Structure formats: structure tokens, C-alpha cells
Coordinates of C-alpha atoms in Angstrom, one line a residue:
X28 CA -119.8 -35.8 3.0
X29 CA -118.8 -38.3 0.2
X30 CA -118.6 -35.5 -2.3
X31 CA -116.5 -33.4 0.1
X32 CA -114.1 -36.4 0.6
X33 CA -113.9 -37.0 -3.1
X34 CA -113.1 -33.3 -3.8
X35 CA -110.4 -33.3 -1.1
X36 CA -108.9 -36.5 -2.6
X37 CA -108.8 -35.0 -6.1
X38 CA -107.2 -31.8 -4.9
X39 CA -104.6 -33.8 -3.0
X40 CA -103.8 -35.8 -6.1
X41 CA -103.5 -32.6 -8.2
X42 CA -101.2 -30.9 -5.7
X43 CA -99.0 -34.0 -5.5
X44 CA -98.8 -34.1 -9.3
X45 CA -98.0 -30.4 -9.4
X46 CA -95.2 -30.8 -6.8
X47 CA -93.8 -33.8 -8.6
X48 CA -93.7 -32.0 -11.9
X49 CA -92.0 -28.8 -10.6
X50 CA -89.7 -27.4 -13.3
X51 CA -87.5 -24.3 -13.8
X52 CA -85.7 -22.6 -16.7
X53 CA -82.9 -20.2 -16.1
X54 CA -80.9 -17.9 -18.4
X55 CA -77.3 -17.2 -17.5
X56 CA -74.0 -16.2 -19.2
X57 CA -70.7 -14.4 -19.0
X58 CA -69.3 -11.4 -20.9
X59 CA -65.5 -11.0 -21.1
X60 CA -63.5 -8.4 -23.1
X61 CA -60.0 -7.0 -22.8
X62 CA -57.8 -4.4 -24.5
X63 CA -54.1 -5.1 -25.1
X64 CA -51.5 -6.4 -27.5
X65 CA -51.2 -10.0 -28.7
X66 CA -48.2 -11.8 -30.2
X67 CA -47.8 -15.6 -29.9
X68 CA -44.6 -17.2 -30.8
X69 CA -44.2 -17.3 -34.6
X70 CA -46.6 -14.4 -35.3
X71 CA -45.2 -11.9 -37.8
X72 CA -45.9 -9.0 -35.3
X73 CA -47.9 -7.7 -32.4
X74 CA -51.5 -6.8 -32.8
X75 CA -53.0 -4.1 -30.6
X76 CA -56.8 -4.6 -30.3
X77 CA -59.9 -5.1 -28.2
X78 CA -60.3 -8.8 -27.8
X79 CA -63.0 -11.2 -26.4
X80 CA -62.5 -13.8 -23.8
X81 CA -59.3 -12.9 -22.1
X82 CA -60.1 -15.0 -19.0
X83 CA -63.2 -16.9 -20.2
X84 CA -64.9 -17.3 -23.6
X85 CA -68.1 -15.2 -23.5
X86 CA -71.3 -17.3 -23.5
X87 CA -75.0 -17.3 -23.0
X88 CA -77.1 -20.3 -22.1
X89 CA -80.5 -21.7 -21.2
X90 CA -80.7 -24.4 -18.5
X91 CA -83.8 -26.3 -17.4
X92 CA -84.8 -29.0 -14.9
X93 CA -88.0 -30.9 -14.1
X94 CA -88.5 -32.9 -11.0
X95 CA -90.1 -36.2 -12.1
X96 CA -90.4 -37.5 -8.6
X97 CA -88.7 -40.4 -6.8
X98 CA -85.4 -38.5 -7.0
X99 CA -85.5 -38.5 -10.8
X100 CA -84.9 -35.3 -12.8
X101 CA -85.0 -34.3 -16.5
X102 CA -82.5 -31.7 -17.5
X103 CA -81.4 -29.7 -20.6
X104 CA -78.6 -27.3 -21.6
X105 CA -78.3 -25.0 -24.6
X106 CA -75.2 -22.8 -24.5
X107 CA -73.8 -20.6 -27.2
X108 CA -70.4 -18.8 -27.4
X109 CA -70.1 -15.3 -28.7
X110 CA -67.3 -12.7 -29.4
X111 CA -67.7 -9.6 -27.2
X112 CA -65.5 -7.4 -29.4
X113 CA -67.6 -7.9 -32.6
X114 CA -70.9 -9.5 -31.5
X115 CA -70.2 -12.5 -33.8
X116 CA -71.6 -15.9 -32.7
X117 CA -69.2 -18.8 -31.9
X118 CA -65.6 -18.9 -30.8
X119 CA -64.5 -18.5 -34.4
X120 CA -66.0 -18.3 -37.9
X121 CA -68.0 -21.4 -38.7
X122 CA -68.4 -22.5 -35.1
X123 CA -71.7 -24.3 -34.2
X124 CA -74.5 -22.2 -32.7
X125 CA -74.6 -24.2 -29.5
X126 CA -70.9 -25.3 -29.5
X127 CA -70.6 -25.4 -25.7
X128 CA -73.8 -27.3 -24.8
X129 CA -76.7 -28.8 -26.7
X130 CA -77.9 -31.7 -24.6
X131 CA -80.7 -33.4 -22.6
X132 CA -80.2 -35.6 -19.6
X133 CA -81.9 -37.8 -17.0
X134 CA -80.4 -37.8 -13.4
X135 CA -81.1 -39.7 -10.3
X136 CA -79.6 -41.8 -7.5
X137 CA -77.8 -43.9 -10.2
X138 CA -76.0 -40.9 -11.6
X139 CA -76.6 -38.9 -14.8
X140 CA -77.0 -39.9 -18.5
X141 CA -76.6 -37.1 -21.1
X142 CA -77.2 -37.2 -24.8
X143 CA -76.1 -34.5 -27.3
X144 CA -73.1 -32.1 -27.5
X145 CA -71.2 -31.7 -24.2
X146 CA -67.8 -31.5 -22.7
X147 CA -64.8 -33.5 -23.8
X148 CA -63.2 -35.7 -21.1
X149 CA -60.1 -33.5 -21.3
X150 CA -61.9 -30.2 -20.5
X151 CA -62.5 -30.3 -16.7
X152 CA -59.1 -31.8 -15.9
X153 CA -57.5 -29.0 -18.0
X154 CA -59.4 -25.9 -16.8
X155 CA -59.8 -26.9 -13.1
X156 CA -56.1 -27.7 -12.7
X157 CA -54.4 -24.6 -13.9
X158 CA -54.6 -21.1 -12.3
X159 CA -55.9 -19.3 -15.4
X160 CA -58.9 -21.7 -15.7
X161 CA -60.6 -21.8 -19.1
X162 CA -58.7 -18.8 -20.6
X163 CA -58.1 -19.7 -24.2
X164 CA -56.1 -16.4 -24.5
X165 CA -53.6 -16.4 -21.6
X166 CA -53.6 -19.8 -19.9
X167 CA -50.3 -21.6 -20.9
X168 CA -51.8 -25.1 -20.5
X169 CA -55.0 -24.3 -22.5
X170 CA -53.0 -22.7 -25.3
X171 CA -50.8 -25.7 -25.6
X172 CA -53.5 -28.4 -25.7
X173 CA -56.5 -26.6 -27.3
X174 CA -55.5 -23.5 -29.2
X175 CA -53.5 -23.3 -32.5
X176 CA -51.3 -20.2 -33.0
X177 CA -50.3 -18.3 -36.2
X178 CA -52.5 -17.3 -39.1
X179 CA -54.8 -20.1 -40.3
X180 CA -53.2 -21.5 -43.4
X181 CA -49.6 -20.9 -42.1
X182 CA -50.0 -22.4 -38.6
X183 CA -47.0 -22.2 -36.3
X184 CA -48.5 -24.4 -33.6
X185 CA -51.0 -27.3 -33.8
X186 CA -52.8 -27.9 -30.5
X187 CA -51.8 -31.0 -28.6
X188 CA -55.4 -32.4 -28.4
X189 CA -56.7 -33.6 -31.7
X190 CA -60.3 -33.4 -30.5
X191 CA -62.1 -30.2 -29.5
X192 CA -62.9 -29.2 -25.9
X193 CA -66.5 -30.3 -26.6
X194 CA -67.7 -33.5 -28.4
X195 CA -70.8 -33.8 -30.5
X196 CA -73.1 -36.9 -30.9
X197 CA -72.1 -37.9 -27.4
X198 CA -73.3 -40.0 -24.5
X199 CA -71.9 -39.1 -21.1
X200 CA -72.6 -41.1 -18.0
X201 CA -71.7 -39.4 -14.7
X202 CA -71.4 -41.5 -11.6
X203 CA -72.8 -40.5 -8.2
X204 CA -70.3 -39.0 -5.8
X205 CA -68.4 -41.4 -3.6
X206 CA -67.0 -39.2 -0.9
X207 CA -65.1 -36.6 -2.9
X208 CA -64.7 -38.8 -6.0
X209 CA -66.8 -38.6 -9.2
X210 CA -66.2 -40.0 -12.7
X211 CA -67.5 -39.3 -16.2
X212 CA -67.6 -41.8 -19.1
X213 CA -67.7 -40.4 -22.6
X214 CA -68.6 -42.0 -25.9
X215 CA -68.9 -40.1 -29.2
X216 CA -70.3 -41.7 -32.4
X217 CA -68.4 -40.9 -35.6
X218 CA -71.6 -40.9 -37.7
X219 CA -69.7 -41.4 -40.9
X220 CA -71.3 -43.6 -43.5
X221 CA -69.2 -46.8 -44.1
X222 CA -67.1 -46.0 -41.0
X223 CA -69.4 -47.1 -38.2
X224 CA -66.5 -48.1 -36.0
X225 CA -65.1 -44.5 -36.0
X226 CA -65.6 -43.1 -32.5
X227 CA -64.2 -41.2 -29.5
X228 CA -64.0 -42.8 -26.1
X229 CA -62.9 -41.1 -22.9
X230 CA -63.0 -41.2 -19.1
X231 CA -62.1 -38.7 -16.4
X232 CA -62.1 -38.8 -12.6
X233 CA -62.2 -35.8 -10.2
X234 CA -61.5 -36.0 -6.5
X235 CA -62.0 -33.0 -4.1
X236 CA -61.3 -33.4 -0.4
X237 CA -60.7 -30.2 1.6
X238 CA -57.5 -28.5 0.3
X239 CA -56.6 -31.4 -2.0
X240 CA -57.9 -32.0 -5.5
X241 CA -56.8 -34.7 -7.9
X242 CA -57.7 -35.7 -11.4
X243 CA -57.0 -38.3 -14.1
X244 CA -58.1 -38.5 -17.7
X245 CA -57.8 -40.7 -20.8
X246 CA -59.3 -40.5 -24.3
X247 CA -58.9 -42.5 -27.5
X248 CA -60.1 -40.1 -30.4
X249 CA -60.7 -40.8 -34.0
X250 CA -63.1 -37.9 -34.6
X251 CA -62.1 -34.2 -34.7
X252 CA -64.5 -31.6 -33.4
X253 CA -66.4 -29.4 -34.0
X254 CA -68.0 -29.6 -37.4
X255 CA -65.6 -29.9 -40.4
X256 CA -65.3 -26.8 -42.5
X257 CA -64.8 -24.5 -39.5
X258 CA -61.9 -22.1 -39.3
X259 CA -60.1 -24.3 -36.7
X260 CA -59.4 -26.9 -39.4
X261 CA -57.4 -26.2 -42.5
X262 CA -55.6 -28.0 -45.2
X263 CA -52.1 -27.0 -44.2
X264 CA -51.8 -28.5 -40.7
X265 CA -55.1 -30.2 -39.8
X266 CA -55.8 -33.0 -37.6
X267 CA -57.8 -34.5 -40.5
X268 CA -54.6 -36.5 -41.3
X269 CA -54.6 -38.0 -37.8
X270 CA -56.4 -41.4 -37.8
X271 CA -56.2 -41.9 -34.1
X272 CA -54.9 -40.1 -30.9
X273 CA -54.5 -41.6 -27.5
X274 CA -54.0 -39.2 -24.6
X275 CA -53.7 -39.5 -20.8
X276 CA -53.3 -36.8 -18.2
X277 CA -53.0 -36.5 -14.4
X278 CA -53.2 -33.4 -12.3
X279 CA -53.5 -32.1 -8.8
X280 CA -53.9 -28.9 -6.6
X281 CA -53.3 -28.2 -3.0
X282 CA -54.6 -25.1 -1.2
X283 CA -52.3 -23.9 1.6
X284 CA -54.6 -20.8 2.1
X285 CA -51.7 -18.4 1.5
X286 CA -51.0 -20.0 -1.8
X287 CA -52.6 -22.7 -4.0
X288 CA -50.4 -24.9 -6.1
X289 CA -51.2 -26.5 -9.4
X290 CA -49.5 -29.2 -11.5
X291 CA -50.4 -31.4 -14.5
X292 CA -48.7 -33.9 -16.9
X293 CA -50.2 -35.1 -20.2
X294 CA -48.9 -37.5 -22.9
X295 CA -50.3 -38.0 -26.4
X296 CA -49.5 -40.4 -29.2
X297 CA -50.9 -39.8 -32.7
X298 CA -51.2 -42.1 -35.6
X299 CA -50.8 -39.8 -38.7
X300 CA -50.3 -40.2 -42.4
X301 CA -46.5 -40.5 -43.0
X302 CA -45.7 -40.0 -39.3
X303 CA -47.1 -42.8 -37.1
X304 CA -45.1 -41.9 -34.0
X305 CA -45.9 -38.2 -33.4
X306 CA -45.9 -37.6 -29.6
X307 CA -46.6 -34.7 -27.3
X308 CA -45.6 -34.5 -23.6
X309 CA -47.1 -31.5 -21.8
X310 CA -46.1 -30.4 -18.3
X311 CA -47.6 -27.5 -16.4
X312 CA -47.2 -25.8 -13.0
X313 CA -48.9 -22.8 -11.5
X314 CA -50.0 -20.9 -8.4
X315 CA -52.6 -18.5 -7.1
X316 CA -52.2 -16.3 -4.0
X317 CA -55.0 -14.2 -2.5
X318 CA -54.0 -10.5 -2.3
X319 CA -56.6 -7.9 -1.3
X320 CA -59.9 -8.6 -3.1
X321 CA -58.2 -10.6 -5.8
X322 CA -55.5 -13.1 -6.5
X323 CA -52.0 -13.1 -8.1
X324 CA -51.9 -15.8 -10.8
X325 CA -48.9 -17.4 -12.4
X326 CA -48.6 -20.4 -14.8
X327 CA -46.1 -22.2 -16.9
X328 CA -46.5 -24.9 -19.5
X329 CA -43.9 -26.8 -21.5
X330 CA -44.6 -29.1 -24.5
X331 CA -42.0 -31.4 -26.1
X332 CA -43.2 -32.6 -29.5
X333 CA -41.4 -35.6 -31.1
X334 CA -42.3 -35.7 -34.8
X335 CA -43.8 -32.3 -35.5
X336 CA -47.3 -32.4 -36.9
X337 CA -46.7 -29.4 -39.1
X338 CA -45.7 -30.3 -42.7
X339 CA -43.5 -27.2 -42.9
X340 CA -41.0 -28.4 -40.2
X341 CA -39.1 -31.5 -39.3
X342 CA -37.6 -32.9 -36.1
X343 CA -38.5 -32.2 -32.5
X344 CA -40.1 -29.0 -31.4
X345 CA -40.7 -27.6 -27.9
X346 CA -42.8 -24.8 -26.6
X347 CA -42.5 -22.8 -23.3
X348 CA -45.2 -20.4 -22.2
X349 CA -45.4 -18.3 -19.0
X350 CA -48.3 -16.1 -17.8
X351 CA -48.4 -13.8 -14.8
X352 CA -51.5 -11.7 -13.8
X353 CA -53.7 -10.3 -11.1
X354 CA -57.5 -10.9 -11.0
X355 CA -59.4 -8.3 -8.8
X356 CA -63.0 -9.0 -7.8
X357 CA -65.2 -5.9 -7.6
X358 CA -68.1 -8.1 -6.6
X359 CA -69.1 -11.8 -6.7
X360 CA -70.1 -11.4 -10.4
X361 CA -67.6 -8.8 -11.7
X362 CA -63.8 -8.9 -11.8
X363 CA -61.0 -6.9 -13.5
X364 CA -57.8 -8.6 -14.6
X365 CA -54.3 -7.7 -15.9
X366 CA -52.1 -10.4 -17.5
X367 CA -48.7 -10.6 -19.2
X368 CA -47.6 -13.6 -21.2
X369 CA -44.4 -14.8 -22.9
X370 CA -44.5 -17.5 -25.5
X371 CA -41.6 -19.3 -27.4
X372 CA -41.7 -22.2 -29.8
X373 CA -38.2 -23.5 -30.4
X374 CA -38.2 -23.0 -34.2
X375 CA -40.1 -19.7 -34.1
X376 CA -39.6 -16.1 -32.9
X377 CA -40.8 -15.4 -29.3
X378 CA -43.9 -13.4 -28.5
X379 CA -45.1 -11.2 -25.7
X380 CA -48.8 -10.4 -25.0
X381 CA -50.6 -8.4 -22.4
X382 CA -54.2 -7.6 -21.7
X383 CA -56.4 -5.5 -19.3
X384 CA -59.9 -6.8 -19.1
X385 CA -63.2 -7.1 -17.4
X386 CA -65.5 -10.1 -16.8
X387 CA -69.1 -10.1 -15.7
X388 CA -71.4 -13.1 -14.9
X389 CA -75.2 -12.9 -15.0

């Protein structure tokens, strides 16, 4: 009888330990490609092509969690971007292998603490509060704050945000949810010998309550991302000359069911060599309206730049970009889209782009 009881006790302990250590690993991703013609303001001409990432940059990732018991979980994320049209890795030549995510985290009732490469504090407020989401090709707001235009080496537009949409060498603390409110605190180490005080600091807050969503964001950046030497940084109009940028943003959406409205406002101030008062003010509005199995999308962004960051120009510069499109869902995982975009920088020729594309999630 004693042996039976002992065996039952050992089995119970083993089962409890197995349940506490439950873990899972998933593979997921998204493939996006489009055919069309691209011409941003200032480009020498239109380029007809098959492109990648019309609505979302293509990616593949691995995600894992382990239940440690007591409400505590260990998590990891490894996510890589790729270009559907060529099969090349990264968003551009020289991009990091896991430029979207490379991190490990511990989460529980206290919130979540992450270490590694992860989102910048500006990313979620930007992509969740414009109708074109994380489109680095057709979203007016994303183009203004994240994406340079023109040929690298003769850039016609330097993105408003000095730091990338992802930060490396980062610690992120995510608070628990209080009603519909949650905040993220970001700290990035500069990891430059002799410049131990060089860093990026940021915070964002996201509030969702029924049809209403609100956000606020602030960052103080001294480190450009991703790694130096990549194609997004060049010697003609880099952010390497910026010693510091302070940026804040507010945004909101309201869903009336027949139409969802979007609006954001962002202001940046840069400390740059020879131009200590360079400033950007970025305003955006948009809407999405459900029609059939999809939605009509429309967005507009305007940036007024005081003290142009480009060495080739002087004085104030403004940029206006408008996109209109239709996103049709064939299923929960697959959609087709058609988008037309007009782009104009005040001291450059205007550009018109369009694309017909397909997006699939797995």
C-alpha cells in the first residue's frame, strides 16, 4: 500500500511539473507582392515593376512561449523580413537578418519585460492610427515618418523619424492593461565605446474602448537604427549628422461602423551639425469604409519641415501625399488590394504611383 501511495505521489508530481512546463513554438508569416508603377515626388521617372510589400512588408517568424507556473511565462520572438519580388532577405540591402524581432521576454501579472531587438515606441502609434496600416509603400503617414524617397545618394526626402521602426539593444517594459489602457517603456543602449551615455528613450500609451482608440508617444533618440552601413544610411543626407532628436505624437480613431476616422499629429526637433533648429510637423487624416467583402481606404499626410535636413536644399520644405484604395478580403487570411497615390514635395516634381497586389498570412 505504501509503495502504491508513493508511486501515485510521484506520478502526480511529474504530471504537475509537466503541466507547469507546457510550451509551444509556432511558425507564422505574411507574403505580399504587387504589380504597378512607382514614382515618388522628386524621382526622375516612373518605374513599372513587380514590387514587394505593397500593404505589409513580407516576413517570416518563430514565436515560442513556456508556462513557468504561477502566471509567469517565458517568451521569444525571431522575425525576419524578406522581399517577395526577388527572394532577398531584409527590407533593403544590408538589413539585419532578424530586423523585425530578435528578443526574449518574461511576462506575468506585473506586465512584460523584453530584451533584444523589438519595436520602436513610434511604430504602433503610427501603423495603428492610419488606414493603410504598416504599408511602407502606399501609407502617406508611414512614407513621411519612416521611408526616404529618391535614389540613395541623391535623396529627395529624409524620413521624419531619425530612428528606425525597430530598436536594437533594447529593454521594453509593458504594463498590465488597466481597462483599455496599456503603456510601453523603451530604453536602447548606444553601445558605443567612450559614449556610454548615448541612448534612445521612449514611451507610448494605447487606449482602446469600443469604437474609440487613442494614443500618445514620445522618444528622445541619439542612436540611428538599424546597423550602420546599411543602404538606408548614406553620406549625402544621413541622420548620422543628427546628435539628438526629440519627437512626440498623438493620435485617435473612432469607428462609426459605416466609416472609421483616423487622425494624428507629430512634432520633431533635431539637433544637427550646422542646423540646430531643424523641425518637422506631420499631420495626417484618413478613413476606411466597409464595402462588400472589403474596405475603401483613403489617407492624407502633410509635413512641414523648417530647416531642411538635405544638404542640397535650403529653406522650408513641405510634402503632401494622398492615397486611395480598396482592400478586398477573399478569406480571413488572403486579400487583394488596389491603391493609387499622389506625392508632392514643394521643391520637387510630383509623382503618381499605383499598385494591384495580393497579401496572404500563414
